[in-house]
XYZ file of C-alpha atoms in Angstrom:
547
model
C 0.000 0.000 0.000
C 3.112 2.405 0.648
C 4.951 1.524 -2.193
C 1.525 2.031 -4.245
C 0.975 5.524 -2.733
C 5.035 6.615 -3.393
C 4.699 6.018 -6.726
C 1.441 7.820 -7.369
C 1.464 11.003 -9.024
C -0.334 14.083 -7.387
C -3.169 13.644 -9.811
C -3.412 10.061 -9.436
C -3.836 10.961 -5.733
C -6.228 13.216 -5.955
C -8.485 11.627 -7.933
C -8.773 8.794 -5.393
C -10.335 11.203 -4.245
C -13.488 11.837 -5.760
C -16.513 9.459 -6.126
C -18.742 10.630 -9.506
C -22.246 8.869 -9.805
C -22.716 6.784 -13.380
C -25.828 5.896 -15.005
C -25.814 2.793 -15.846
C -28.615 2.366 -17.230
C -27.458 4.843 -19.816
C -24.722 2.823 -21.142
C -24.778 0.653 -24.011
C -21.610 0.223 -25.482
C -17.786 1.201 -25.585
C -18.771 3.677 -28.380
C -21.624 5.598 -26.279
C -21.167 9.114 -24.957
C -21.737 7.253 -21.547
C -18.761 5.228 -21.289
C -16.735 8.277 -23.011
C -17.968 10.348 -20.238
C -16.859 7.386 -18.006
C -13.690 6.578 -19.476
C -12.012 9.815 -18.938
C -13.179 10.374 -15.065
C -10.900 7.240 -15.214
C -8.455 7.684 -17.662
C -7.770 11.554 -17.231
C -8.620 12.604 -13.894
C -8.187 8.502 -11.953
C -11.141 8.769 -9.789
C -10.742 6.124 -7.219
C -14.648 5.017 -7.404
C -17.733 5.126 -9.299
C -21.271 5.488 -7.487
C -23.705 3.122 -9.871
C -27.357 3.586 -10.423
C -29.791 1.687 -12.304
C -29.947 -1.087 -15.363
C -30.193 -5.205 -14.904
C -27.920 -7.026 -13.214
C -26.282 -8.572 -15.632
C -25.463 -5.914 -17.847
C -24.464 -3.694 -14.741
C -21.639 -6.423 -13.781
C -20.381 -6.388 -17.791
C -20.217 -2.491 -17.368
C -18.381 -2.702 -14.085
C -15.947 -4.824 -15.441
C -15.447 -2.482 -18.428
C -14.598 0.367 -15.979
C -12.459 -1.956 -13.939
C -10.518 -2.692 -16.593
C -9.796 1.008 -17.175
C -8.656 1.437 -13.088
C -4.895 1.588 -12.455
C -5.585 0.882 -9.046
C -9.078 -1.246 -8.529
C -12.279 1.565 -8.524
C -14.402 1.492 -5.588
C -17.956 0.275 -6.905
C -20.365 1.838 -4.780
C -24.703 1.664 -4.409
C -27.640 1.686 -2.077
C -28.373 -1.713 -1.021
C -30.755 -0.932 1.732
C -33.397 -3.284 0.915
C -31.286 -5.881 -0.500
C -29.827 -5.548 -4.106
C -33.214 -5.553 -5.550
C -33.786 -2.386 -3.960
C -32.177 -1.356 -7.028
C -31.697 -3.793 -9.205
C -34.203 -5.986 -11.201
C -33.931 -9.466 -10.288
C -32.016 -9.412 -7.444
C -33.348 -10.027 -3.665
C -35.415 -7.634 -2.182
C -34.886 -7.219 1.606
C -37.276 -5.571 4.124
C -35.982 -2.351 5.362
C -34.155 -1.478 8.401
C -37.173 -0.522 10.430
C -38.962 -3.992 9.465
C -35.687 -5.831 10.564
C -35.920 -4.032 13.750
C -39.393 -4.537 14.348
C -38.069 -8.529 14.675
C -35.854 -7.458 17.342
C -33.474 -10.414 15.890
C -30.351 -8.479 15.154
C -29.321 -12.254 13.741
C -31.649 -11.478 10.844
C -29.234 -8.166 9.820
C -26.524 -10.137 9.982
C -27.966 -12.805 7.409
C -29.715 -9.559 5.536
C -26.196 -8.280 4.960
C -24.389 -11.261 4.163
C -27.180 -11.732 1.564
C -26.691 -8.612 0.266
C -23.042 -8.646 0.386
C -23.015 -11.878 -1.550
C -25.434 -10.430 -4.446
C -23.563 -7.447 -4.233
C -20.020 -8.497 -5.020
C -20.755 -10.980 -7.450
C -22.488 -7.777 -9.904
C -19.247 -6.340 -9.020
C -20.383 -3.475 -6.058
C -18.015 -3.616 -3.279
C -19.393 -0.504 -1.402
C -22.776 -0.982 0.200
C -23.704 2.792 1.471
C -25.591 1.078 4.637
C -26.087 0.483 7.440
C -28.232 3.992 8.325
C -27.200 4.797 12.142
C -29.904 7.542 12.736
C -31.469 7.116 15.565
C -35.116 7.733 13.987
C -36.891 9.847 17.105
C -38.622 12.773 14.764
C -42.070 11.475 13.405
C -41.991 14.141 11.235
C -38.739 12.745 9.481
C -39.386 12.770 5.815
C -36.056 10.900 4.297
C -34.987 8.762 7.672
C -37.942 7.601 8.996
C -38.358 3.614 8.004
C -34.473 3.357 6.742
C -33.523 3.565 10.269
C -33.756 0.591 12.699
C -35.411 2.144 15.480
C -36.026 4.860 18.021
C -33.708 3.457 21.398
C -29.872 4.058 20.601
C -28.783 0.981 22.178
C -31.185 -0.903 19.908
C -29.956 0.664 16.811
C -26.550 0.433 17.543
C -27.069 -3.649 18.286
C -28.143 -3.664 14.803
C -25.894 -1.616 13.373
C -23.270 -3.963 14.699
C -24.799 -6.944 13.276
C -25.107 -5.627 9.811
C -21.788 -4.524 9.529
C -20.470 -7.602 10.473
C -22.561 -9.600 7.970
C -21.254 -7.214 5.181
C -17.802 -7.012 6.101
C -17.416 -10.455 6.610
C -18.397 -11.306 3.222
C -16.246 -8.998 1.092
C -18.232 -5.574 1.434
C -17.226 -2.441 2.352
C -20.318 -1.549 4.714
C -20.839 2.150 5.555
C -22.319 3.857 8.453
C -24.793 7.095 7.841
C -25.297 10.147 7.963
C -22.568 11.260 10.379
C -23.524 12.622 13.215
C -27.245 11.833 12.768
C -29.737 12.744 10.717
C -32.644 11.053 12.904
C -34.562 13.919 14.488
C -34.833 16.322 11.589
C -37.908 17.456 9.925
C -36.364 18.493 6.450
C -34.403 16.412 3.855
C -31.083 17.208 3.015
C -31.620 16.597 -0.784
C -34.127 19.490 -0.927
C -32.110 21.953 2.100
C -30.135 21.821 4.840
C -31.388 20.660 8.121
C -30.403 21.821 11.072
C -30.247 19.525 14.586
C -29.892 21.967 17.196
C -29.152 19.814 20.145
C -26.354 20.104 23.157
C -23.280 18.007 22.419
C -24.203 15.780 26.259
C -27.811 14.856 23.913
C -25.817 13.933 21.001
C -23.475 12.123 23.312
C -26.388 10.140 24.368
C -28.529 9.719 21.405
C -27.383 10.509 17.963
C -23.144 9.181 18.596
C -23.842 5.763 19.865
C -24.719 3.646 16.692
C -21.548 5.370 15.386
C -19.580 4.465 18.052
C -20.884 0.852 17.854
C -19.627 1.056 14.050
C -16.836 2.314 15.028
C -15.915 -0.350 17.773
C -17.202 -3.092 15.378
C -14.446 -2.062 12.499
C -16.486 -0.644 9.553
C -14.316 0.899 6.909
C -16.402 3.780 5.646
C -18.677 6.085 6.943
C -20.859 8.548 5.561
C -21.280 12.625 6.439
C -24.580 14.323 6.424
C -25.374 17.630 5.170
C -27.161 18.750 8.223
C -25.739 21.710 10.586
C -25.227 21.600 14.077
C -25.219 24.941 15.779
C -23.896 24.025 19.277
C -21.038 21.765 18.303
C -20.218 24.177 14.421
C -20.183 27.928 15.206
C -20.240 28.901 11.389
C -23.681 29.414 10.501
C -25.180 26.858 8.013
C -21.959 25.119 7.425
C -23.069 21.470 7.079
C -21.478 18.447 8.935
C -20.518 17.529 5.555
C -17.968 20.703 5.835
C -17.439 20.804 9.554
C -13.892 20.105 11.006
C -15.583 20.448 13.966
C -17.738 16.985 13.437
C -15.555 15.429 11.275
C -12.052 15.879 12.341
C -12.940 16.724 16.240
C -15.964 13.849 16.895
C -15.330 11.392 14.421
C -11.600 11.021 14.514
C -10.609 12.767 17.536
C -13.320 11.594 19.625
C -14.481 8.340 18.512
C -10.728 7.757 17.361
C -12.531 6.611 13.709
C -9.780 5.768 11.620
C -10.911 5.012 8.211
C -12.565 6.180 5.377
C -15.086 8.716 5.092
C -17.680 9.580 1.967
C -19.566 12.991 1.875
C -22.783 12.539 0.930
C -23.853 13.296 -2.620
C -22.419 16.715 -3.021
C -25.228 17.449 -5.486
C -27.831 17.401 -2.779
C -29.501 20.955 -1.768
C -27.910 20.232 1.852
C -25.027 22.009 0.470
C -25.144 22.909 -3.459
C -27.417 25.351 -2.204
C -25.162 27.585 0.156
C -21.858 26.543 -1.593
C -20.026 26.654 -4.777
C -18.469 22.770 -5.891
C -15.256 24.117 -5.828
C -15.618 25.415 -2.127
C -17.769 22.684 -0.998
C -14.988 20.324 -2.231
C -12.110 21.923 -0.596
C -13.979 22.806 2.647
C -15.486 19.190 2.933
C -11.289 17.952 2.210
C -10.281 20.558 4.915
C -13.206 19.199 7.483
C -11.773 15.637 7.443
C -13.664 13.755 3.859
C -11.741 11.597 2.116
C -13.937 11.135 -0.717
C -16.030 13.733 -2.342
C -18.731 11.450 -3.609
C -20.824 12.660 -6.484
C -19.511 16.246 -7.146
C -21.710 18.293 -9.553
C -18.570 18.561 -11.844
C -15.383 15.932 -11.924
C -13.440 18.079 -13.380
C -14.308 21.113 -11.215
C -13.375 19.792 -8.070
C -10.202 18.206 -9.298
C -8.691 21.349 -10.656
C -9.937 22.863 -6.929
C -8.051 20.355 -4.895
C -4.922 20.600 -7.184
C -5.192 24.399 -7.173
C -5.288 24.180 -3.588
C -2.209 21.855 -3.210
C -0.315 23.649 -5.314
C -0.867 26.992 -3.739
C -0.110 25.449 -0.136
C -4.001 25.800 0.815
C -4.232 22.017 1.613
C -0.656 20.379 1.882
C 0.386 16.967 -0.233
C 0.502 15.210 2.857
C -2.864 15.876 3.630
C -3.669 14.037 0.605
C -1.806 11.435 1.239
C -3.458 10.760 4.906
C -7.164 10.218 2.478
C -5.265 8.347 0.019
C -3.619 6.088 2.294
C -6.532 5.470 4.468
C -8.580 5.015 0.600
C -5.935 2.282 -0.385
C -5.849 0.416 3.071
C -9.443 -0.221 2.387
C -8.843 -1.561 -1.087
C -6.068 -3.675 0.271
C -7.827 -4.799 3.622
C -11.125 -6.247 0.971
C -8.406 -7.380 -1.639
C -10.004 -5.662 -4.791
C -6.718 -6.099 -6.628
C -7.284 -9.895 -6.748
C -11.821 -9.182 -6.944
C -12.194 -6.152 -8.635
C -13.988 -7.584 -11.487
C -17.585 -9.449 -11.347
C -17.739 -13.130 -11.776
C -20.894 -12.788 -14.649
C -21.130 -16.487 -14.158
C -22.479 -16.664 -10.724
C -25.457 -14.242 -11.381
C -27.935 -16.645 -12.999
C -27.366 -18.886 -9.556
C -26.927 -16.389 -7.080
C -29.304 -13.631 -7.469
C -32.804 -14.079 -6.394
C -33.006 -17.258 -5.646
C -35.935 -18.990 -4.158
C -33.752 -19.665 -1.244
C -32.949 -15.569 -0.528
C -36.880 -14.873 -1.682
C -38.005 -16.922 1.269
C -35.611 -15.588 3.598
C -36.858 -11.844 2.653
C -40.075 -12.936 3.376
C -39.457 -14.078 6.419
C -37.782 -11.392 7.880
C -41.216 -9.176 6.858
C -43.213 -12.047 8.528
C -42.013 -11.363 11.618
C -42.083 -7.924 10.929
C -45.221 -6.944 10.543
C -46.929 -5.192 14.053
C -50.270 -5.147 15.380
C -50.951 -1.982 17.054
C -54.538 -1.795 17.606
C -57.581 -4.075 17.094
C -60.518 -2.165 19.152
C -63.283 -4.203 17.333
C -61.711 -7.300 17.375
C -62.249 -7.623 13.842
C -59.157 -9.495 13.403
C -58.881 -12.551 11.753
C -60.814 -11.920 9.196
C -61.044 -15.745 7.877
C -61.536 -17.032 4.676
C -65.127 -16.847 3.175
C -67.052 -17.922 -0.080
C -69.886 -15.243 1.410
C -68.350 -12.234 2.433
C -67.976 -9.066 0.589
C -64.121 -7.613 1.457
C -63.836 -3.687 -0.191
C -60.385 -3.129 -0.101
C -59.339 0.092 -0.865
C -55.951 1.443 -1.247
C -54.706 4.924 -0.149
C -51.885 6.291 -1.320
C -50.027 9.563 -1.049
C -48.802 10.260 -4.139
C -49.667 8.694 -7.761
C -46.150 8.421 -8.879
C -42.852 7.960 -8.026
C -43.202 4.081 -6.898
C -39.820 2.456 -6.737
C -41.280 -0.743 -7.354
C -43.909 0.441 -9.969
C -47.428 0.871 -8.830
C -48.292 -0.253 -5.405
C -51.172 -2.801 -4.070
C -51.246 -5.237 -6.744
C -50.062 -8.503 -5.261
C -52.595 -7.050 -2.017
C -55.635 -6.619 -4.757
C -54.568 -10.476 -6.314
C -54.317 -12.044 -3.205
C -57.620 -10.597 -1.477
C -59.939 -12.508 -4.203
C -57.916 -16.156 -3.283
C -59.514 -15.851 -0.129
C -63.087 -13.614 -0.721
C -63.994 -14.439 -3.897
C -66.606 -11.522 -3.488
C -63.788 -9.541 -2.945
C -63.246 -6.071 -4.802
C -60.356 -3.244 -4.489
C -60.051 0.410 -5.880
C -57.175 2.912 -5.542
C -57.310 6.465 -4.475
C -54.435 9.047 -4.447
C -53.506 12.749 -4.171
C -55.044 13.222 -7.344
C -58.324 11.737 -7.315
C -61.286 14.217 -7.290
C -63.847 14.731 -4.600
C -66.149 12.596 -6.911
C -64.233 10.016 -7.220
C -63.539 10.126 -3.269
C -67.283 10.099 -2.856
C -67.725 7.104 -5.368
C -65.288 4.844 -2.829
C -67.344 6.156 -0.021
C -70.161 4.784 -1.811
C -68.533 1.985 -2.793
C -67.600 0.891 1.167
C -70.972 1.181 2.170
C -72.002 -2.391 0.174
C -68.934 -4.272 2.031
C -69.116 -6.490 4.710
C -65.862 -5.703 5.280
C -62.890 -2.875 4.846
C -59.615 -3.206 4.427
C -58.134 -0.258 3.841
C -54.062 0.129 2.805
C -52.393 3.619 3.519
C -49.156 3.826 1.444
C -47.050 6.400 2.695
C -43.829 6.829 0.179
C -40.334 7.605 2.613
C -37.837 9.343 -0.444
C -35.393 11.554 -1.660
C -36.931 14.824 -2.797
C -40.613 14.331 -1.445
C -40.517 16.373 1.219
C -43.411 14.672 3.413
C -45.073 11.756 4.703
C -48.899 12.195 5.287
C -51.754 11.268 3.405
C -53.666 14.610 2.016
C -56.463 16.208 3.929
C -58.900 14.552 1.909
C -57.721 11.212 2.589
C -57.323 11.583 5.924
C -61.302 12.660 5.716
C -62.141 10.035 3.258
C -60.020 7.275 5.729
C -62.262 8.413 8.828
C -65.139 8.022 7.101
C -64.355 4.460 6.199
C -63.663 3.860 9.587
C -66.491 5.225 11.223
C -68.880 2.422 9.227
C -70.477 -0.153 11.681
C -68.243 -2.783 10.353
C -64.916 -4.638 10.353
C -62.389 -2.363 9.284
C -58.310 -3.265 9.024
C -56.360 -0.292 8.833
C -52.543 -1.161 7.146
C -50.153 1.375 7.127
C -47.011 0.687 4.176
C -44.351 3.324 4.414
C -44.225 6.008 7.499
C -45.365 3.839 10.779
C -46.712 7.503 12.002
C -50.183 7.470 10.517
C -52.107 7.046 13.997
C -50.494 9.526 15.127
C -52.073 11.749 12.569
C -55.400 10.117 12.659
C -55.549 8.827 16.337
C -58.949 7.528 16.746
C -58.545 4.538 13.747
C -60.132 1.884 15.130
C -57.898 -0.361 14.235
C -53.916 -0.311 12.686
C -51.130 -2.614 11.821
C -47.561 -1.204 10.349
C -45.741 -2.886 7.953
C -42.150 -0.287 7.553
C -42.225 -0.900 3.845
C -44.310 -0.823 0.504
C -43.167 -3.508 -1.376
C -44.340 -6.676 -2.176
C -43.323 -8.641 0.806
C -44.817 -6.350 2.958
C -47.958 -6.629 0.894
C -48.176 -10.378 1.048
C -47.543 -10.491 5.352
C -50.353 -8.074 5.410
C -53.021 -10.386 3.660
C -51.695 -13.552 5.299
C -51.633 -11.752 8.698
C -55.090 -9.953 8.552
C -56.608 -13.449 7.858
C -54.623 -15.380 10.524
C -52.282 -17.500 7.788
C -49.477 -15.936 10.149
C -48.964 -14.346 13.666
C -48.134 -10.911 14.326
C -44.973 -10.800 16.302
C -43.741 -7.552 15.815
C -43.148 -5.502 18.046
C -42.497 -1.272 17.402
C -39.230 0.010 17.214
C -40.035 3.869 17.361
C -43.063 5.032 19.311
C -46.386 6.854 18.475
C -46.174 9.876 20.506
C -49.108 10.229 23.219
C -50.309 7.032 21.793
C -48.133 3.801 21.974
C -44.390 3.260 23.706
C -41.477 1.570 22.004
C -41.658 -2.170 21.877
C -45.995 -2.517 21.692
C -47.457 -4.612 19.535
C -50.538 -7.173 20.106
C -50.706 -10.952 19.296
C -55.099 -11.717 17.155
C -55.703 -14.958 17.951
């Protein structure tokens, strides 16, 4: 690793440095303007990784490759596993989040999530896995942590925190612990502004540092920055974590004694493109303590601002050597000279198997929570005879990860009430058509009625509109079995606090649509137990067992 770093030139350093993002999806062959564009972040300025989005698995591992082949020294591969590599790529396993997995209270079951994912993941040819989250998720108003965290109680997170790491790490991934120094108990995301966490460094001592510190103590080789400020520990207004020596250099290393690598967040997010130039933000975040600027709005920009900087005794060479060295250690310590490439062979055998399916499923299984049951309307068993309206709510129309939401729900439903019948509502439908489903309950023996609540980048919220809320309450105020299901944000009830009745499933895929209709007709227990609480309403750890 020495003798690697001595003979590196100052631009080979610095572009060890920085982390672009790559489309995939976008590229088709060696002659595209994609791999072009690709090719000379390698080539001409050596960037030491690639952030990868998008595509099939297959032809994601044959691009990797490609780009490996480019690499002097092996790239870093890096994506967001954090439900499993079908999270974001087709065909792959998708995993229950980290607030499902904590609902289990089986740390064993992160372990096995990220050895899973670890598995899939190296074999496309990603040895970076931006995850485990750390936040302590203790905001209900959180619109971008929220379900992506494991849980409210530091002590709990940081148990799983430790797990997960260990599962990834000990099966060839690079596992990374975010967003340094918490992003839990925030009300704004960082990809549309900067949030601000003003709390007293003895609370963050106590809440927000200890899943870090667990990470920390457990070995993990990257972590992650957020671009959130902290008034009380960062004295420069709005200057982001992200670009704070302060958190970076004085709690992370100093004070946890973290020595290894650490990622900004995407520097394109609002959390700091908005207040800062790339050419500042780059050299501020280097001066703070990053080691990687990952996803700068321009390559090129923030190369020429490092080397600018070195070479006008701003940031010394040795100061690049600390990231580089620390950059290379990590290569070294997961061998990626001897694995950079993907094994294409394994994919067809490895990737979504039955085997990892079932073990997803599983993990939702025990997952999925009973929080309240006030009519006892639960199980609602099988029947030739009765009429089930199921109707699902959602938030928004668009913007599904998984494509549009409640089918396998509104297939499943009829296998057990034939009579059965299900309709969709969202933040677009028209009082009419509100009035119509209203309509519509009133011939049902029965309601089930979904609430999918979408946790993303650049949404902004979490709550159903106003006139689903009223059209919900209505529903439930029908003399007549009624199963409320939240998918997404857990924090419905505490929105609508006289629902009758409410389960929470910490997800809206699939999986968590399929332990919904096997648990509301008693196919499967609910064992679940809440990780966060519902203010005023229920404490951490509730949940309720329908016999």
């Amino acid at each position: 690793m020495e003798r690697t770093l001595r003979s590196m030139t100052l631009d080979e350093k610095i572009g060890q440095m920085i982390m672009p993002g790559w489309d995939v999806g976008a590229f088709r062959n060696v002659d595209s303007d994609e791999f072009a564009k690709v090719r000379r972040n390698i080539v001409d300025f050596h960037v030491g990784g690639l952030h990868v989005y998008g595509g099939d698995p297959t032809p994601v591992a044959l691009a990797i490759n490609e780009m490996q082949k480019l690499a002097k020294v092996p790239l870093l591969i890096s994506d967001n596993f954090e439900g499993g590599v079908g999270y974001v790529l087709f065909g792959a396993t998708r995993l229950p989040l980290a607030m499902a997995i904590g609902a289990t209270g089986d740390e064993h079951l992160a372990y096995e999530a990220a050895k899973l994912t670890a598995e899939e993941g190296r074999a496309i040819g990603v040895n970076v896995n931006f995850y485990p989250v750390a936040d302590v998720q203790n905001n209900p108003a959180n619109p971008i942590i929220n379900i992506r965290s494991f849980g409210e109680d530091p002590a709990t997170v940081s148990r799983f925190v430790r797990a997960y790491i260990r599962g990834a790490q000990e099966n060839g991934q690079i596992a990374t612990a975010k967003h340094f120094p918490g992003h839990g108990d925030v009300a704004t995301d960082s990809h549309l502004e900067m949030p601000v966490l003003n709390v007293a460094p003895q609370r963050l001592e106590s809440v927000e540092l200890p899943p870090f510190r667990a990470a920390v103590e457990e070995g993990v080789q990257a972590f992650m920055s957020a671009h959130i400020w902290l008034p009380q520990i960062e004295p420069e207004k709005g200057l982001p974590s992200t670009l704070s020596k302060n958190v970076l250099t004085g709690i992370l290393r100093d004070e946890l004694g973290y020595r290894g690598v650490v990622f900004t967040d995407a520097m394109t997010m609002r959390g700091v493109s908005a207040n800062f130039t790339n050419e500042d933000a780059t050299l501020r975040a280097v001066e703070a303590g990053a080691d990687i600027i990952l996803i700068p709005p321009s390559v090129e920009d923030s190369f020429r601002a490092i080397k600018s900087a070195v070479e006008s005794g701003r940031i010394s060479e040795k100061r690049i050597d600390d990231s580089v060295r620390r950059i290379l250690r990590t290569k070294a310590h997961f061998d990626l000279e001897k694995s950079r490439f993907a094994d294409v062979n394994r994919l067809m055998t490895l990737l979504g198997t039955r085997e990892h399916r079932d073990f997803a499923q599983q993990i939702e299984d025990q997952a999925i929570t009973l929080v309240r049951d006030e009519r006892h309307a639960l199980p609602l068993r099988a029947s030739p005879d009765l009429r089930v309206v199921q109707i699902n709510v959602l938030d928004s129309r668009n913007g599904w990860r998984e494509g549009a939401v409640g089918r396998l729900a509104a297939a499943e439903l009829p296998k057990r009430f034939p009579r059965a019948v299900t309709v969709q509502v969202d933040d677009q439908s028209t009082a009419t058509e509100l009035d119509l489903i209203r309509k519509l309950a009133q011939t049902g023996d029965a309601l089930v009625v979904n609430g999918f609540i979408r946790v993303a980048a650049y949404k902004g919220s979490i709550d159903l509109t106003n006139a689903e809320v009223a059209l919900v309450r209505d529903l439930a105020a029908m003399k007549k079995p009624f199963v409320f299901t939240v998918f997404g944000s857990p924090y419905v009830l505490t929105h609508i606090p006289d629902l009758p009745s409410y389960i929470v499933t910490y997800d809206t895929s699939p999986l968590a649509e399929a332990s919904m209709i096997k648990a509301i007709t008693g196919e499967i227990e609910f064992k679940g137990k809440l990780p966060i609480s519902l203010p005023g309403l229920y404490p951490v750890g509730h949940g309720l067992t329908a016999k």
